[in-house]
Amino acid sequence: MTDFPRVKELLEQPGVSIGLTVAAYWCALQLHRRWTWIPPIVVAAVPIMGFLLLLREPLAVYNRGGDLLTWCLGPATVALAVPMYRNGLALQRWLPRLAVVVLAGSVAGMVTAGVTARLLGAPMSVAMSTVPKSVTTPIAVEVSRELGGIPQITVALVICAGVLGASFGPALLALLGVRQDLAVGAAMGSASHGIGTASLVRRSEMQATVASWAMAASGVFTSLLATVLLLLLHLRHR
Amino acid sequence: MVLLFVPLTVALMDMGKVISRQAGAIVASLLVSFLAVLLITGLLGRWLLSGSAPGLGAVIERREGGEGLEVRQ
């Protein structure tokens, strides 16, 4: 196997993995502009994965810079409050109906994930790990732990749900004839949390606003529903 | 903002080992549940939020007779 000591040495600098990520994302965006069906997040990640595999470098080396980008997610998520503040008045009237839509999505997501996993023979711990996969990672990990799930599986599923939504969500919704900003935002925030919301920022400010609201509401509903589920399981085993 | 999620997506390459034991059930559960949430929230949203602002792809036309505008989703 060919070795690339100089490249490996370079990759250990956080700036290089950040630069690599930005360059891969920029190329993915150019491809996405030409062929809109190409999901930029996947197209940006795959060459980096290939590069790491080729160099036989562990993920930890890339993450020296990658973690800095991930850290920026915190301030970027807080910044989503700005469009929410700007569009607050327009949204206020629709909040009760939006809450019903997001609650229905939370129930559907939790039930279908757990039941499908159980029907296909997964043990209870794995099934419980799939239950909170539609909400943002910090909430999902806590809910998974409370339900007796395996947090590592939950984290993987949360990211996959986000990537699926960011890549195919808007197209699938358009196929269903769902085009209103509020409906698209509610669906994307409920199904794909922060990654889905981020993918809407460049599309429409209103959609991103509703998706941020739906993401937060979905987190609250999932935590409450998990408590109910836990009580039901407890009563059943008594 | 999507750029900031790229490192998390790259991290999926290390999660294969965790998922591999129950891969079939986990992947099926992910896909079924993702589609269920998207379908239910999308269609329920289309129905419950039908009077809200039009979204991308809406067509705004002048009404017949030239009075006012009509929005078609």
Short mmCIF file of C-alpha atoms in Angstrom, two decimals:
data_model
loop_
_atom_site.label_atom_id
_atom_site.label_comp_id
_atom_site.label_asym_id
_atom_site.label_seq_id
_atom_site.Cartn_x
_atom_site.Cartn_y
_atom_site.Cartn_z
CA MET A 1 0.00 0.00 0.00
CA THR A 2 1.30 3.44 -0.94
CA ASP A 3 2.06 5.73 1.97
CA PHE A 4 1.67 9.50 1.94
CA PRO A 5 3.65 10.73 4.97
CA ARG A 6 3.70 14.39 3.85
CA VAL A 7 -0.06 14.48 3.19
CA LYS A 8 -0.73 12.71 6.51
CA GLU A 9 1.42 15.27 8.31
CA LEU A 10 -0.50 18.10 6.63
CA LEU A 11 -3.88 16.61 7.52
CA GLU A 12 -2.94 16.78 11.17
CA GLN A 13 -3.23 20.57 10.94
CA PRO A 14 -6.82 21.59 11.78
CA GLY A 15 -6.74 24.27 9.06
CA VAL A 16 -6.09 21.63 6.38
CA SER A 17 -9.14 19.51 7.25
CA ILE A 18 -11.26 22.68 7.43
CA GLY A 19 -9.92 23.75 4.02
CA LEU A 20 -10.56 20.27 2.65
CA THR A 21 -14.16 20.38 3.92
CA VAL A 22 -14.79 23.86 2.51
CA ALA A 23 -13.29 22.87 -0.86
CA ALA A 24 -15.33 19.64 -1.02
CA TYR A 25 -18.50 21.54 -0.11
CA TRP A 26 -17.80 24.27 -2.66
CA CYS A 27 -17.33 21.64 -5.41
CA ALA A 28 -20.53 19.88 -4.25
CA LEU A 29 -22.42 23.19 -4.46
CA GLN A 30 -21.18 23.79 -8.02
CA LEU A 31 -22.41 20.32 -9.00
CA HIS A 32 -25.71 20.97 -7.20
CA ARG A 33 -26.20 24.24 -9.13
CA ARG A 34 -25.81 22.35 -12.42
CA TRP A 35 -27.71 19.20 -11.39
CA THR A 36 -30.15 20.18 -8.63
CA TRP A 37 -30.95 16.54 -7.73
CA ILE A 38 -27.39 16.10 -6.38
CA PRO A 39 -27.41 16.34 -2.54
CA PRO A 40 -24.46 18.67 -1.63
CA ILE A 41 -23.99 17.28 1.90
CA VAL A 42 -23.47 13.71 0.63
CA VAL A 43 -21.36 14.75 -2.35
CA ALA A 44 -19.13 16.83 -0.05
CA ALA A 45 -18.72 14.06 2.55
CA VAL A 46 -18.03 11.08 0.24
CA PRO A 47 -14.68 12.32 -1.21
CA ILE A 48 -13.45 13.19 2.30
CA MET A 49 -14.36 9.67 3.47
CA GLY A 50 -12.56 8.25 0.41
CA PHE A 51 -9.52 10.42 1.10
CA LEU A 52 -9.32 9.24 4.74
CA LEU A 53 -9.73 5.60 3.70
CA LEU A 54 -7.05 5.98 1.02
CA LEU A 55 -4.60 7.47 3.52
CA ARG A 56 -5.72 4.97 6.18
CA GLU A 57 -6.08 7.90 8.55
CA PRO A 58 -8.47 7.60 11.52
CA LEU A 59 -11.44 9.93 11.71
CA ALA A 60 -9.89 11.54 14.80
CA VAL A 61 -7.18 13.17 12.66
CA TYR A 62 -9.75 14.78 10.34
CA ASN A 63 -11.84 15.78 13.34
CA ARG A 64 -9.10 18.08 14.66
CA GLY A 65 -10.46 20.58 12.17
CA GLY A 66 -13.86 18.95 11.68
CA ASP A 67 -14.73 19.43 15.34
CA LEU A 68 -14.12 23.18 15.00
CA LEU A 69 -16.71 23.30 12.20
CA THR A 70 -19.11 21.20 14.27
CA TRP A 71 -18.57 23.57 17.20
CA CYS A 72 -19.75 26.47 14.99
CA LEU A 73 -23.14 24.69 14.75
CA GLY A 74 -24.02 26.06 18.20
CA PRO A 75 -23.78 29.78 17.28
CA ALA A 76 -25.25 29.04 13.82
CA THR A 77 -28.29 27.37 15.42
CA VAL A 78 -28.74 30.35 17.76
CA ALA A 79 -28.57 32.61 14.68
CA LEU A 80 -31.66 30.81 13.34
CA ALA A 81 -33.57 32.81 15.97
CA VAL A 82 -33.06 35.96 13.85
CA PRO A 83 -35.38 34.91 10.97
CA MET A 84 -37.74 33.47 13.61
CA TYR A 85 -37.89 36.92 15.26
CA ARG A 86 -38.30 38.65 11.88
CA ASN A 87 -41.16 36.37 10.81
CA GLY A 88 -42.64 35.93 14.29
CA LEU A 89 -45.77 37.96 13.66
CA ALA A 90 -46.58 36.21 10.39
CA LEU A 91 -46.14 32.85 12.12
CA GLN A 92 -48.05 33.59 15.34
CA ARG A 93 -51.50 33.00 13.85
CA TRP A 94 -50.54 29.53 12.63
CA LEU A 95 -48.75 28.25 15.75
CA PRO A 96 -51.62 26.09 17.16
CA ARG A 97 -52.05 24.32 13.80
CA LEU A 98 -48.29 23.98 13.37
CA ALA A 99 -48.14 22.38 16.84
CA VAL A 100 -50.76 19.79 15.79
CA VAL A 101 -48.78 18.98 12.62
CA VAL A 102 -45.48 18.61 14.51
CA LEU A 103 -47.08 16.54 17.30
CA ALA A 104 -48.57 14.15 14.71
CA GLY A 105 -45.12 13.87 13.09
CA SER A 106 -43.44 13.16 16.43
CA VAL A 107 -45.92 10.39 17.30
CA ALA A 108 -45.66 8.87 13.81
CA GLY A 109 -41.86 8.99 13.84
CA MET A 110 -41.48 7.35 17.24
CA VAL A 111 -44.10 4.64 16.70
CA THR A 112 -43.07 3.63 13.16
CA ALA A 113 -39.35 3.54 14.05
CA GLY A 114 -39.77 1.37 17.15
CA VAL A 115 -42.43 -0.93 15.71
CA THR A 116 -40.57 -1.52 12.41
CA ALA A 117 -37.34 -2.39 14.25
CA ARG A 118 -39.17 -4.81 16.58
CA LEU A 119 -41.10 -6.44 13.70
CA LEU A 120 -37.79 -7.09 11.93
CA GLY A 121 -36.38 -8.84 14.98
CA ALA A 122 -34.28 -6.12 16.59
CA PRO A 123 -33.81 -6.44 20.36
CA MET A 124 -35.60 -3.92 22.58
CA SER A 125 -32.42 -1.85 23.15
CA VAL A 126 -31.91 -1.38 19.38
CA ALA A 127 -35.60 -0.60 18.82
CA MET A 128 -35.49 2.03 21.57
CA SER A 129 -32.39 3.56 19.97
CA THR A 130 -34.37 4.21 16.78
CA VAL A 131 -37.32 5.91 18.53
CA PRO A 132 -35.87 9.46 18.93
CA LYS A 133 -34.07 9.58 15.54
CA SER A 134 -36.05 12.58 14.21
CA VAL A 135 -34.92 15.10 16.83
CA THR A 136 -31.70 17.04 17.30
CA THR A 137 -28.71 15.03 18.66
CA PRO A 138 -28.49 16.29 22.30
CA ILE A 139 -32.20 15.57 22.93
CA ALA A 140 -32.10 12.29 20.99
CA VAL A 141 -29.16 10.96 23.03
CA GLU A 142 -30.87 11.75 26.34
CA VAL A 143 -34.20 10.23 25.22
CA SER A 144 -32.43 7.12 23.91
CA ARG A 145 -30.58 6.69 27.23
CA GLU A 146 -33.82 7.13 29.22
CA LEU A 147 -35.59 4.50 27.10
CA GLY A 148 -32.73 1.99 27.48
CA GLY A 149 -31.41 2.48 23.95
CA ILE A 150 -27.83 2.62 22.69
CA PRO A 151 -26.81 6.30 22.21
CA GLN A 152 -24.20 5.52 19.49
CA ILE A 153 -26.87 3.93 17.27
CA THR A 154 -29.16 6.90 17.96
CA VAL A 155 -26.47 9.40 16.91
CA ALA A 156 -25.88 7.54 13.62
CA LEU A 157 -29.63 7.45 12.91
CA VAL A 158 -30.10 11.13 13.76
CA ILE A 159 -27.40 12.10 11.25
CA CYS A 160 -28.81 9.72 8.60
CA ALA A 161 -32.34 11.14 9.07
CA GLY A 162 -30.94 14.66 8.67
CA VAL A 163 -28.95 13.80 5.55
CA LEU A 164 -31.94 11.99 4.00
CA GLY A 165 -34.15 15.01 4.60
CA ALA A 166 -31.63 17.56 3.34
CA SER A 167 -31.02 15.46 0.22
CA PHE A 168 -34.48 14.27 -0.74
CA GLY A 169 -37.01 16.01 1.57
CA PRO A 170 -38.00 19.01 -0.59
CA ALA A 171 -38.24 16.86 -3.74
CA LEU A 172 -40.41 14.23 -2.00
CA LEU A 173 -42.68 16.96 -0.60
CA ALA A 174 -43.00 18.56 -4.04
CA LEU A 175 -44.00 15.13 -5.42
CA LEU A 176 -46.80 15.06 -2.82
CA GLY A 177 -47.89 18.54 -3.88
CA VAL A 178 -46.69 20.10 -0.61
CA ARG A 179 -45.34 23.54 -1.60
CA GLN A 180 -46.57 26.02 1.02
CA ASP A 181 -43.72 27.46 3.07
CA LEU A 182 -45.33 26.56 6.39
CA ALA A 183 -46.05 22.94 5.42
CA VAL A 184 -42.59 22.37 3.90
CA GLY A 185 -40.86 23.93 6.94
CA ALA A 186 -42.93 21.91 9.42
CA ALA A 187 -42.22 18.65 7.58
CA MET A 188 -38.48 19.28 7.22
CA GLY A 189 -37.99 20.44 10.83
CA SER A 190 -39.95 17.45 12.13
CA ALA A 191 -38.30 14.79 9.95
CA SER A 192 -34.74 16.11 9.67
CA HIS A 193 -34.07 18.53 12.58
CA GLY A 194 -31.05 20.87 12.15
CA ILE A 195 -29.62 19.37 8.95
CA GLY A 196 -32.99 19.65 7.18
CA THR A 197 -33.44 23.18 8.54
CA ALA A 198 -29.97 24.22 7.37
CA SER A 199 -30.71 22.96 3.86
CA LEU A 200 -33.72 25.32 3.71
CA VAL A 201 -31.77 28.47 4.69
CA ARG A 202 -30.64 29.07 1.09
CA ARG A 203 -34.08 28.16 -0.32
CA SER A 204 -36.53 30.29 1.64
CA GLU A 205 -36.29 32.32 4.85
CA MET A 206 -39.87 31.49 5.82
CA GLN A 207 -39.35 27.74 5.33
CA ALA A 208 -36.18 27.87 7.45
CA THR A 209 -38.03 29.83 10.16
CA VAL A 210 -40.85 27.30 10.37
CA ALA A 211 -38.37 24.40 10.26
CA SER A 212 -36.44 25.91 13.23
CA TRP A 213 -39.69 26.21 15.17
CA ALA A 214 -40.74 22.67 14.21
CA MET A 215 -37.33 21.29 15.19
CA ALA A 216 -37.60 22.83 18.66
CA ALA A 217 -41.25 21.78 19.12
CA SER A 218 -40.46 18.26 17.92
CA GLY A 219 -37.70 18.01 20.55
CA VAL A 220 -40.12 19.01 23.31
CA PHE A 221 -42.91 16.67 22.09
CA THR A 222 -40.50 13.73 21.70
CA SER A 223 -39.16 14.20 25.26
CA LEU A 224 -42.72 14.30 26.66
CA LEU A 225 -43.88 11.33 24.57
CA ALA A 226 -40.80 9.35 25.66
CA THR A 227 -41.81 9.91 29.29
CA VAL A 228 -45.31 8.58 28.50
CA LEU A 229 -43.77 5.58 26.69
CA LEU A 230 -41.51 4.90 29.65
CA LEU A 231 -44.50 4.99 32.03
CA LEU A 232 -46.45 2.61 29.79
CA LEU A 233 -43.52 0.18 29.63
CA HIS A 234 -43.13 0.41 33.41
CA LEU A 235 -46.84 -0.33 34.00
CA ARG A 236 -46.69 -3.26 31.57
CA HIS A 237 -43.80 -4.86 33.43
CA ARG A 238 -45.35 -4.44 36.88
CA MET B 1 -24.96 26.32 7.26
CA VAL B 2 -25.07 22.86 5.62
CA LEU B 3 -21.25 23.05 5.41
CA LEU B 4 -21.09 22.78 9.21
CA PHE B 5 -22.85 19.40 9.05
CA VAL B 6 -20.31 17.87 6.65
CA PRO B 7 -17.93 16.64 9.45
CA LEU B 8 -20.88 14.88 11.15
CA THR B 9 -21.73 13.18 7.86
CA VAL B 10 -18.09 12.12 7.41
CA ALA B 11 -18.28 10.65 10.94
CA LEU B 12 -20.85 8.13 9.66
CA MET B 13 -17.92 6.12 8.23
CA ASP B 14 -16.97 5.11 11.78
CA MET B 15 -20.51 4.18 12.79
CA GLY B 16 -20.80 1.20 10.43
CA LYS B 17 -19.45 -1.13 13.12
CA VAL B 18 -22.09 0.01 15.62
CA ILE B 19 -24.97 -0.48 13.19
CA SER B 20 -23.74 -3.61 11.40
CA ARG B 21 -25.14 -6.13 13.91
CA GLN B 22 -28.79 -5.22 13.25
CA ALA B 23 -28.26 -3.39 9.95
CA GLY B 24 -31.43 -4.63 8.20
CA ALA B 25 -33.81 -3.71 11.01
CA ILE B 26 -32.10 -0.37 11.68
CA VAL B 27 -32.03 0.77 8.03
CA ALA B 28 -35.64 -0.33 7.42
CA SER B 29 -36.75 1.41 10.60
CA LEU B 30 -34.93 4.60 9.55
CA LEU B 31 -36.45 4.67 6.05
CA VAL B 32 -40.00 3.74 7.11
CA SER B 33 -40.00 6.23 9.95
CA PHE B 34 -38.44 9.04 7.89
CA LEU B 35 -41.03 8.60 5.13
CA ALA B 36 -43.86 8.36 7.69
CA VAL B 37 -42.87 11.65 9.37
CA LEU B 38 -42.42 13.45 6.05
CA LEU B 39 -45.73 12.14 4.63
CA ILE B 40 -47.78 12.83 7.75
CA THR B 41 -46.39 16.30 8.52
CA GLY B 42 -46.35 17.28 4.83
CA LEU B 43 -49.91 16.19 4.01
CA LEU B 44 -51.38 17.27 7.35
CA GLY B 45 -49.57 20.60 6.95
CA ARG B 46 -50.91 21.03 3.42
CA TRP B 47 -54.44 20.48 4.76
CA LEU B 48 -54.27 22.43 8.05
CA LEU B 49 -52.14 25.31 6.80
CA SER B 50 -53.88 25.71 3.45
CA GLY B 51 -54.65 29.41 3.94
CA SER B 52 -51.04 30.35 4.73
CA ALA B 53 -48.60 32.17 2.47
CA PRO B 54 -47.81 30.45 -0.84
CA GLY B 55 -44.48 28.69 -1.11
CA LEU B 56 -41.88 28.17 -3.80
CA GLY B 57 -43.40 27.14 -7.11
CA ALA B 58 -46.62 29.06 -6.51
CA VAL B 59 -48.01 30.85 -9.54
CA ILE B 60 -49.45 34.33 -9.14
CA GLU B 61 -51.76 35.42 -11.94
CA ARG B 62 -54.06 38.35 -12.63
CA ARG B 63 -57.70 37.25 -12.24
CA GLU B 64 -59.93 37.07 -15.31
CA GLY B 65 -61.37 40.51 -15.90
CA GLY B 66 -58.17 42.09 -14.58
CA GLU B 67 -59.36 42.53 -10.96
CA GLY B 68 -56.88 41.41 -8.29
CA LEU B 69 -54.37 38.58 -8.25
CA GLU B 70 -54.87 34.84 -7.88
CA VAL B 71 -52.34 32.53 -6.21
CA ARG B 72 -52.12 28.91 -7.36
CA GLN B 73 -49.92 26.39 -5.48
#
